């Protein structure tokens, strides 16, 4: 079974600074998807960024980028120029690739609470 | 706004009761997923429906059931409720069964007293 581990329960960053959230996962598959979701106090789960395992290039979405290390099964999220609105719970998630025939469910980590200070 | 609508937003009920949570997927999405978020279990996949048929099942209790209707909305039925069922229940939808990009609703906060 796939597992996702987030070892940082809480992180803090100053506004305008850069922070990196860590995530490791375990799978025997070679094709899969990895995601970072943001959950602000409103509880909405918002997709931040997605990485396809067969793509070597790290995904980037504006101030958000990932460092995907497939051999190490590591998938960290870097937030640049942090803003107050980035304060939220961040979840790393794994999903099997459709080609594996496995159900496309998301397996989540336990989350990292990010605090942004002035 | 993700386009996924869940009702009600909050629900308080007593142990032993039965409740129904409703989800309307984004326009055009055929697949609906249900997830449970609780303090002790974290975010867990419950069940997936695609175009009216059950596609995948996760850690869903026998007391829980779901269905997807011809208009593609879905309902999650929770019966014989226990205190431990108190959680945030999310619905997500995606265009097809592959779920490579799922959009979440705002969740239904269920409190069992």
XYZ file of N, CA and C in Angstrom:
693
model
N 0.841 -1.195 0.000
C 0.000 0.000 0.000
C 0.877 1.247 0.000
N 0.355 2.259 -0.647
C 1.110 3.500 -0.703
C 0.959 4.271 0.603
N 2.029 4.915 1.009
C 1.983 5.775 2.194
C 2.634 7.107 1.857
N 2.174 8.130 2.533
C 2.704 9.480 2.373
C 3.048 10.018 3.749
N 4.252 10.532 3.898
C 4.715 10.998 5.204
C 5.122 12.467 5.140
N 4.537 13.243 6.036
C 4.952 14.641 6.213
C 5.476 14.752 7.634
N 6.753 14.971 7.776
C 7.391 14.901 9.089
C 7.395 16.225 9.835
N 6.920 17.283 9.196
C 6.899 18.602 9.840
C 5.454 18.968 10.185
N 5.037 18.805 11.429
C 3.657 19.150 11.771
C 3.392 20.655 11.618
N 4.412 21.466 11.912
C 4.235 22.914 11.830
C 5.504 23.572 11.286
N 5.288 24.627 10.502
C 6.410 25.420 10.007
C 6.003 26.885 10.104
N 7.014 27.731 10.201
C 6.754 29.160 10.258
C 7.695 29.874 9.287
N 7.188 30.915 8.640
C 8.010 31.680 7.697
C 7.627 33.145 7.810
N 8.592 33.997 7.600
C 8.298 35.435 7.596
C 7.813 35.841 6.220
N 6.950 36.812 6.221
C 6.423 37.337 4.963
C 7.587 37.698 4.043
N 7.430 37.344 2.758
C 8.401 37.615 1.703
C 9.574 36.633 1.672
N 9.656 35.768 2.687
C 10.736 34.791 2.705
C 10.292 33.506 1.992
N 11.225 32.569 1.929
C 10.987 31.282 1.252
C 10.940 30.167 2.280
N 10.038 29.228 2.068
C 9.910 28.088 2.970
C 9.754 26.815 2.147
N 10.277 25.729 2.683
C 10.159 24.432 2.001
C 9.484 23.431 2.915
N 8.429 22.815 2.404
C 7.700 21.783 3.142
C 8.100 20.414 2.582
N 8.341 19.465 3.479
C 8.857 18.163 3.064
C 7.760 17.111 2.964
N 7.989 16.170 2.075
C 7.062 15.048 1.906
C 7.843 13.865 1.351
N 7.649 12.716 1.936
C 8.187 11.485 1.364
C 7.042 10.512 1.178
N 7.227 9.571 0.284
C 6.151 8.623 -0.013
C 6.761 7.267 -0.299
N 5.922 6.285 -0.265
C 6.382 4.934 -0.542
C 5.415 4.290 -1.530
N 5.954 3.762 -2.606
C 5.146 3.074 -3.592
C 6.034 2.125 -4.376
N 5.423 1.088 -4.915
C 6.159 0.170 -5.773
C 5.884 0.464 -7.249
N 5.009 1.427 -7.497
C 4.677 1.788 -8.872
C 5.742 2.712 -9.460
N 5.828 2.723 -10.784
C 6.764 3.629 -11.442
C 6.047 4.844 -12.018
N 4.755 4.717 -12.232
C 3.952 5.829 -12.742
C 2.916 6.226 -11.711
N 2.864 7.503 -11.418
C 1.914 7.978 -10.414
C 1.885 9.504 -10.478
N 0.992 10.080 -9.690
C 0.905 11.534 -9.573
C 1.143 11.924 -8.118
N 1.729 13.082 -7.947
C 1.899 13.663 -6.624
C 1.286 15.060 -6.619
N 0.713 15.419 -5.486
C 0.004 16.689 -5.380
C 0.359 17.379 -4.066
N 0.236 18.684 -4.088
C 0.178 19.461 -2.856
C -1.172 20.176 -2.838
N -1.893 19.986 -1.740
C -3.155 20.671 -1.523
C -2.997 21.620 -0.353
N -3.706 22.729 -0.450
C -3.734 23.735 0.615
C -5.119 23.731 1.243
N -5.162 23.742 2.573
C -6.444 23.833 3.269
C -6.407 25.028 4.216
N -6.941 26.167 3.786
C -6.991 27.348 4.659
C -8.064 27.176 5.721
N -8.214 28.136 6.619
C -9.248 28.033 7.669
C -10.658 27.835 7.118
N -10.887 28.208 5.894
C -12.209 27.993 5.285
C -12.500 26.513 5.049
N -11.507 25.655 5.212
C -11.595 24.199 5.071
C -11.552 23.706 3.623
N -11.687 24.602 2.688
C -11.647 24.195 1.276
C -10.312 23.553 0.949
N -10.327 22.452 0.238
C -9.094 21.809 -0.237
C -8.785 22.376 -1.614
N -7.653 23.059 -1.716
C -7.289 23.740 -2.954
C -6.039 23.105 -3.543
N -6.111 22.686 -4.783
C -4.947 22.104 -5.438
C -3.914 23.190 -5.702
N -2.704 22.991 -5.195
C -1.634 23.970 -5.371
C -0.788 23.625 -6.583
N -0.386 22.341 -6.662
C 0.531 21.939 -7.712
C 0.476 20.430 -7.897
N 0.763 19.991 -9.115
C 0.709 18.575 -9.446
C 1.976 18.177 -10.191
N 2.458 16.972 -9.894
C 3.657 16.460 -10.561
C 3.365 15.063 -11.092
N 3.704 14.827 -12.335
C 3.577 13.486 -12.899
C 4.934 12.799 -12.789
N 4.942 11.603 -12.270
C 6.192 10.935 -11.927
C 7.103 10.684 -13.130
N 6.520 10.514 -14.299
C 7.360 10.223 -15.456
C 8.013 11.486 -16.032
N 7.592 12.637 -15.536
C 8.194 13.895 -15.994
C 9.346 14.266 -15.061
N 10.520 14.399 -15.601
C 11.677 14.717 -14.768
C 11.690 16.186 -14.356
N 11.071 17.026 -15.162
C 11.074 18.452 -14.859
C 10.163 18.736 -13.675
N 10.672 19.519 -12.739
C 9.874 19.883 -11.562
C 8.760 20.844 -11.939
N 7.568 20.601 -11.403
C 6.429 21.455 -11.684
C 6.579 22.808 -10.974
N 6.039 23.828 -11.611
C 6.069 25.191 -11.051
C 4.742 25.867 -11.326
N 4.221 26.549 -10.322
C 3.001 27.352 -10.453
C 3.232 28.665 -9.726
N 3.623 29.668 -10.477
C 3.862 31.002 -9.898
C 4.889 30.916 -8.764
N 4.505 31.231 -7.537
C 5.444 31.236 -6.420
C 5.678 29.837 -5.826
N 4.976 28.854 -6.344
C 5.058 27.502 -5.803
C 5.844 26.605 -6.761
N 6.780 25.880 -6.226
C 7.538 24.935 -7.045
C 7.828 23.690 -6.211
N 8.130 22.602 -6.902
C 8.422 21.358 -6.189
C 9.828 20.907 -6.521
N 10.368 20.119 -5.599
C 11.621 19.407 -5.826
C 11.279 17.921 -5.765
N 11.165 17.313 -6.928
C 10.749 15.922 -7.041
C 11.989 15.064 -7.236
N 12.245 14.211 -6.269
C 13.382 13.291 -6.322
C 12.810 11.872 -6.350
N 12.647 11.316 -7.561
C 11.939 10.045 -7.688
C 12.674 8.898 -6.998
N 13.972 8.839 -7.149
C 14.732 7.737 -6.550
C 14.642 7.777 -5.028
N 14.648 8.958 -4.488
C 14.565 9.127 -3.033
C 13.126 9.130 -2.544
N 12.173 9.117 -3.462
C 10.742 9.187 -3.137
C 10.474 10.393 -2.242
N 10.939 11.523 -2.726
C 10.797 12.774 -1.992
C 10.112 13.802 -2.878
N 9.252 14.612 -2.276
C 8.441 15.569 -3.051
C 8.209 16.789 -2.176
N 9.123 17.742 -2.198
C 9.003 18.917 -1.326
C 8.390 20.089 -2.086
N 7.754 20.953 -1.331
C 7.091 22.145 -1.881
C 7.834 23.378 -1.408
N 8.240 24.213 -2.347
C 8.884 25.472 -2.015
C 7.932 26.618 -2.316
N 7.733 27.456 -1.299
C 6.901 28.645 -1.466
C 7.824 29.854 -1.395
N 7.886 30.592 -2.463
C 8.740 31.784 -2.522
C 7.911 33.031 -2.240
N 8.589 34.067 -1.725
C 7.907 35.341 -1.471
C 6.604 35.096 -0.707
N 6.711 34.441 0.431
C 5.534 34.030 1.206
C 4.626 35.219 1.523
N 3.343 34.961 1.443
C 2.333 35.981 1.725
C 1.444 35.507 2.864
N 0.797 36.473 3.514
C -0.075 36.137 4.652
C -1.151 35.135 4.234
N -1.600 35.251 3.002
C -2.634 34.344 2.505
C -2.154 32.920 2.280
N -0.845 32.693 2.424
C -0.321 31.326 2.270
C -0.496 30.523 3.560
N -0.831 31.191 4.648
C -1.018 30.498 5.924
C -2.160 29.497 5.788
N -1.854 28.245 6.042
C -2.843 27.184 5.851
C -2.218 25.865 6.251
N -3.028 24.814 6.158
C -2.539 23.451 6.288
C -2.203 22.978 4.884
N -1.039 22.374 4.722
C -0.643 21.869 3.413
C -0.541 20.340 3.462
N -1.196 19.710 2.514
C -1.200 18.255 2.446
C -0.511 17.793 1.174
N 0.358 16.825 1.349
C 0.972 16.123 0.228
C 0.095 14.905 -0.069
N -0.079 14.593 -1.342
C -0.954 13.467 -1.683
C -0.393 12.702 -2.872
N -0.732 11.427 -2.907
C -0.287 10.507 -3.952
C -1.506 9.891 -4.628
N -1.395 9.709 -5.939
C -2.448 9.009 -6.654
C -1.811 8.105 -7.703
N -2.293 6.878 -7.830
C -1.738 5.996 -8.861
C -2.032 6.544 -10.252
N -1.171 6.240 -11.190
C -1.421 6.624 -12.573
C -2.564 5.774 -13.114
N -3.440 6.346 -13.902
C -4.560 5.566 -14.451
C -4.118 4.326 -15.204
N -2.955 4.374 -15.813
C -2.482 3.239 -16.596
C -2.187 2.007 -15.749
N -2.056 2.184 -14.434
C -1.760 1.040 -13.570
C -3.014 0.220 -13.305
N -4.164 0.812 -13.629
C -5.415 0.102 -13.379
C -5.851 0.169 -11.930
N -5.080 0.839 -11.109
C -5.441 0.971 -9.693
C -6.393 2.138 -9.529
N -7.235 2.054 -8.540
C -8.208 3.113 -8.283
C -7.515 4.455 -8.107
N -8.104 5.485 -8.688
C -7.483 6.810 -8.679
C -7.793 7.574 -7.404
N -7.645 6.933 -6.271
C -7.898 7.631 -5.015
C -6.639 8.375 -4.595
N -6.847 9.406 -3.808
C -5.749 10.170 -3.240
C -5.399 9.610 -1.866
N -4.104 9.394 -1.641
C -3.600 9.044 -0.315
C -2.870 10.267 0.216
N -3.323 10.759 1.359
C -2.803 12.005 1.907
C -1.807 11.771 3.027
N -0.886 12.730 3.183
C -0.065 12.792 4.378
C -0.847 13.448 5.502
N -0.210 13.598 6.645
C -0.894 14.137 7.830
C -0.928 15.652 7.855
N -0.221 16.282 6.937
C -0.310 17.727 6.818
C 0.780 18.482 7.562
N 1.073 19.675 7.073
C 1.987 20.619 7.722
C 1.270 21.952 7.850
N 1.174 22.442 9.068
C 0.530 23.745 9.273
C 1.570 24.845 9.087
N 1.324 25.710 8.117
C 2.245 26.797 7.821
C 1.724 28.100 8.409
N 2.557 28.716 9.203
C 2.245 30.036 9.773
C 3.105 31.071 9.070
N 2.511 32.170 8.674
C 3.238 33.261 8.025
C 3.210 34.474 8.945
N 4.383 34.964 9.311
C 4.480 36.080 10.255
C 4.974 37.345 9.564
N 4.621 38.473 10.160
C 5.018 39.766 9.585
C 6.480 40.085 9.882
N -13.895 29.395 -5.833
C -14.998 28.436 -5.860
C -14.660 27.287 -6.821
N -14.638 26.057 -6.289
C -14.242 24.899 -7.098
C -15.339 24.454 -8.048
N -16.571 24.858 -7.791
C -17.686 24.397 -8.607
C -18.345 23.150 -8.054
N -17.778 22.566 -6.995
C -18.365 21.399 -6.338
C -19.171 21.908 -5.135
N -20.419 21.520 -5.069
C -21.311 22.018 -4.016
C -21.694 20.894 -3.072
N -21.498 21.141 -1.770
C -21.879 20.167 -0.772
C -22.889 20.785 0.176
N -23.899 20.014 0.491
C -24.890 20.452 1.476
C -25.208 19.319 2.426
N -25.512 19.608 3.688
C -25.373 20.937 4.304
C -23.926 21.233 4.652
N -23.629 22.427 5.086
C -22.275 22.773 5.506
C -21.987 22.235 6.904
N -23.001 22.252 7.738
C -22.858 21.769 9.102
C -24.050 20.870 9.426
N -23.789 19.864 10.251
C -24.836 18.943 10.649
C -24.521 18.452 12.054
N -25.498 18.598 12.940
C -25.350 18.078 14.297
C -26.474 17.074 14.518
N -26.100 15.877 14.962
C -27.102 14.851 15.151
C -26.714 13.967 16.324
N -27.631 13.139 16.752
C -27.392 12.301 17.921
C -26.893 10.912 17.504
N -26.266 10.249 18.450
C -25.814 8.889 18.177
C -26.999 8.003 17.809
N -26.745 7.070 16.906
C -27.784 6.152 16.459
C -28.603 6.652 15.296
N -28.474 7.922 14.978
C -29.276 8.499 13.902
C -28.656 8.229 12.528
N -29.400 8.641 11.495
C -28.959 8.478 10.114
C -28.992 9.843 9.444
N -27.962 10.135 8.636
C -27.921 11.414 7.922
C -27.537 11.156 6.464
N -27.867 12.125 5.633
C -27.506 12.072 4.215
C -26.772 13.341 3.832
N -25.608 13.174 3.276
C -24.816 14.289 2.793
C -24.927 14.307 1.268
N -25.029 15.522 0.737
C -25.257 15.637 -0.695
C -24.109 16.367 -1.385
N -23.822 15.945 -2.609
C -22.735 16.552 -3.376
C -23.181 16.745 -4.816
N -22.987 17.961 -5.325
C -23.190 18.216 -6.759
C -21.836 18.469 -7.385
N -21.410 17.646 -8.334
C -20.080 17.819 -8.926
C -20.027 19.036 -9.838
N -18.836 19.369 -10.266
C -18.663 20.433 -11.261
C -19.390 20.026 -12.533
N -19.852 21.028 -13.252
C -20.545 20.761 -14.502
C -19.628 19.983 -15.450
N -20.119 18.855 -15.939
C -19.333 18.053 -16.881
C -18.513 16.957 -16.249
N -18.308 17.018 -14.919
C -17.530 15.963 -14.257
C -18.390 14.729 -14.048
N -17.830 13.571 -14.360
C -18.576 12.323 -14.261
C -18.232 11.526 -13.001
N -17.108 11.853 -12.392
C -16.618 11.065 -11.267
C -16.765 11.845 -9.963
N -17.214 11.154 -8.935
C -17.364 11.758 -7.611
C -16.633 10.898 -6.586
N -15.916 11.553 -5.707
C -15.174 10.877 -4.640
C -15.668 11.406 -3.300
N -15.669 10.537 -2.310
C -15.965 10.959 -0.946
C -14.740 10.682 -0.074
N -14.390 11.683 0.745
C -13.287 11.582 1.683
C -13.775 11.992 3.067
N -13.146 11.387 4.073
C -13.433 11.742 5.461
C -12.174 12.340 6.081
N -12.310 13.473 6.762
C -11.186 14.087 7.463
C -11.508 14.145 8.940
N -10.770 13.374 9.724
C -10.966 13.382 11.169
C -9.628 13.599 11.849
N -9.678 13.985 13.117
C -8.450 14.311 13.848
C -7.559 13.088 13.994
N -8.173 11.923 14.245
C -7.338 10.754 14.503
C -6.963 9.987 13.228
N -7.799 10.037 12.204
C -7.529 9.256 10.986
C -6.977 10.090 9.836
N -7.009 11.408 9.970
C -6.561 12.242 8.868
C -7.551 12.203 7.724
N -7.049 12.430 6.512
C -7.881 12.426 5.310
C -7.879 11.030 4.705
N -9.072 10.432 4.623
C -9.151 9.071 4.106
C -10.171 8.977 2.972
N -9.810 8.226 1.966
C -10.697 7.967 0.848
C -11.783 6.988 1.271
N -13.010 7.298 0.933
C -14.128 6.416 1.274
C -14.600 5.628 0.055
N -14.999 6.349 -1.005
C -15.600 5.665 -2.136
C -15.595 6.571 -3.362
N -15.606 5.956 -4.551
C -15.657 6.692 -5.800
C -16.780 6.162 -6.673
N -17.501 7.058 -7.288
C -18.496 6.710 -8.294
C -18.131 7.355 -9.609
N -18.389 6.624 -10.671
C -18.157 7.159 -12.005
C -19.377 6.888 -12.851
N -19.983 7.956 -13.310
C -21.139 7.882 -14.201
C -22.209 6.932 -13.660
N -22.432 7.023 -12.378
C -23.517 6.268 -11.752
C -23.125 4.936 -11.157
N -21.900 4.492 -11.409
C -21.504 3.178 -10.903
C -20.336 3.292 -9.931
N -20.335 2.428 -8.942
C -19.234 2.406 -7.986
C -17.959 1.992 -8.709
N -16.903 2.765 -8.500
C -15.650 2.532 -9.211
C -14.572 1.993 -8.285
N -14.544 2.525 -7.066
C -13.516 2.105 -6.111
C -14.020 2.326 -4.708
N -13.555 1.478 -3.816
C -13.988 1.584 -2.431
C -12.751 1.615 -1.547
N -12.791 2.496 -0.554
C -11.686 2.603 0.385
C -12.123 2.143 1.757
N -11.698 2.879 2.772
C -11.999 2.496 4.152
C -13.392 2.937 4.567
N -14.378 2.482 3.869
C -15.746 2.891 4.181
C -16.419 1.836 5.049
N -17.011 2.282 6.133
C -17.681 1.374 7.056
C -18.948 0.814 6.421
N -19.361 -0.351 6.902
C -20.592 -0.966 6.381
C -21.816 -0.129 6.714
N -21.725 0.683 7.753
C -22.841 1.572 8.126
C -22.980 2.735 7.148
N -21.985 2.915 6.305
C -22.000 4.025 5.346
C -22.295 3.472 3.951
N -23.014 4.233 3.178
C -23.251 3.848 1.787
C -23.354 5.106 0.947
N -23.184 4.947 -0.328
C -23.255 6.104 -1.224
C -23.907 5.689 -2.526
N -24.336 6.683 -3.272
C -24.822 6.430 -4.619
C -24.660 7.676 -5.461
N -24.654 7.464 -6.764
C -24.601 8.580 -7.696
C -25.816 8.455 -8.607
N -26.520 9.532 -8.728
C -27.791 9.537 -9.449
C -27.597 9.883 -10.924
N -28.643 9.655 -11.751
C -28.517 9.957 -13.187
C -28.103 11.392 -13.491
N -28.453 12.339 -12.612
C -28.022 13.727 -12.874
C -26.606 13.970 -12.343
N -25.955 12.924 -11.898
C -24.564 12.859 -11.443
C -24.336 13.397 -10.031
N -25.356 13.903 -9.375
C -25.124 14.270 -7.993
C -24.988 12.997 -7.167
N -24.346 13.121 -6.025
C -24.092 11.951 -5.201
C -24.553 12.205 -3.772
N -24.892 11.139 -3.102
C -25.277 11.217 -1.697
C -24.497 10.182 -0.909
N -24.065 10.597 0.270
C -23.382 9.705 1.198
C -24.306 9.525 2.394
N -24.696 8.309 2.647
C -25.596 8.000 3.747
C -24.811 7.385 4.900
N -24.984 7.970 6.062
C -24.296 7.500 7.266
C -25.364 7.084 8.265
N -25.321 5.829 8.710
C -26.362 5.359 9.617
C -25.764 4.839 10.918
N -26.642 4.638 11.897
C -26.231 4.162 13.233
C -25.014 4.945 13.706
N -25.132 6.247 13.654
C -23.990 7.116 13.896
C -23.405 6.956 15.285
N -22.094 7.025 15.333
C -21.343 6.942 16.585
C -20.559 8.242 16.764
N -20.126 8.469 18.003
C -19.366 9.692 18.275
C -18.139 9.798 17.365
N -17.526 8.674 17.086
C -16.312 8.646 16.266
C -16.539 8.979 14.808
N -17.790 9.072 14.397
C -18.089 9.446 13.015
C -18.026 10.957 12.817
N -17.889 11.684 13.897
C -17.765 13.137 13.788
C -16.525 13.464 12.974
N -16.705 14.227 11.915
C -15.603 14.500 10.990
C -16.065 15.502 9.952
N -15.123 15.880 9.118
C -15.408 16.695 7.948
C -15.464 15.745 6.754
N -16.562 15.776 6.037
C -16.735 14.884 4.893
C -16.652 15.711 3.618
N -15.683 15.337 2.785
C -15.468 16.053 1.534
C -15.971 15.233 0.361
N -16.490 15.959 -0.593
C -16.777 15.400 -1.896
C -15.815 16.055 -2.878
N -15.333 15.281 -3.835
C -14.490 15.821 -4.895
C -15.007 15.288 -6.220
N -14.757 16.029 -7.272
C -15.177 15.524 -8.590
C -14.056 15.694 -9.602
N -14.083 14.851 -10.607
C -13.140 14.965 -11.710
C -13.859 14.606 -12.996
N -13.238 14.993 -14.096
C -13.882 14.829 -15.390
C -14.156 13.365 -15.697
N -13.153 12.528 -15.416
C -13.316 11.113 -15.735
C -12.910 10.267 -14.531
N -12.817 8.969 -14.719
C -12.525 8.079 -13.595
C -11.062 8.125 -13.184
N -10.215 8.760 -14.032
C -8.786 8.719 -13.757
C -8.408 9.634 -12.598
N -9.200 10.657 -12.360
C -8.988 11.494 -11.187
C -7.655 12.202 -11.130
N -7.078 12.517 -12.276
C -5.769 13.160 -12.238
C -5.851 14.597 -11.767
N -7.019 15.161 -11.775
C -7.197 16.482 -11.181
C -8.576 16.526 -10.540
N -8.621 16.390 -9.252
C -9.891 16.371 -8.529
C -10.123 17.702 -7.843
N -11.353 18.194 -7.911
C -11.737 19.461 -7.308
C -12.639 19.178 -6.108
N -12.305 19.790 -4.994
C -12.998 19.498 -3.746
C -14.083 20.518 -3.447
N -15.148 20.047 -2.830
C -16.152 20.920 -2.246
C -15.660 21.448 -0.909
N -16.497 22.249 -0.261
C -16.101 22.869 1.004
C -16.307 21.954 2.200
N -16.912 20.807 1.960
C -17.066 19.841 3.029
C -18.329 20.028 3.845
N -18.732 18.960 4.485
C -19.825 18.974 5.456
C -19.241 18.597 6.803
N -19.405 19.496 7.771
C -18.921 19.220 9.124
C -20.004 18.478 9.887
N -19.765 17.206 10.182
C -20.728 16.383 10.922
C -20.277 16.265 12.368
N -21.177 16.601 13.259
C -20.930 16.448 14.697
C -21.970 15.491 15.255
N -21.510 14.420 15.852
C -22.410 13.446 16.470
C -22.312 13.620 17.987
N -23.448 13.867 18.610
C -23.443 14.131 20.068
C -24.200 13.033 20.820
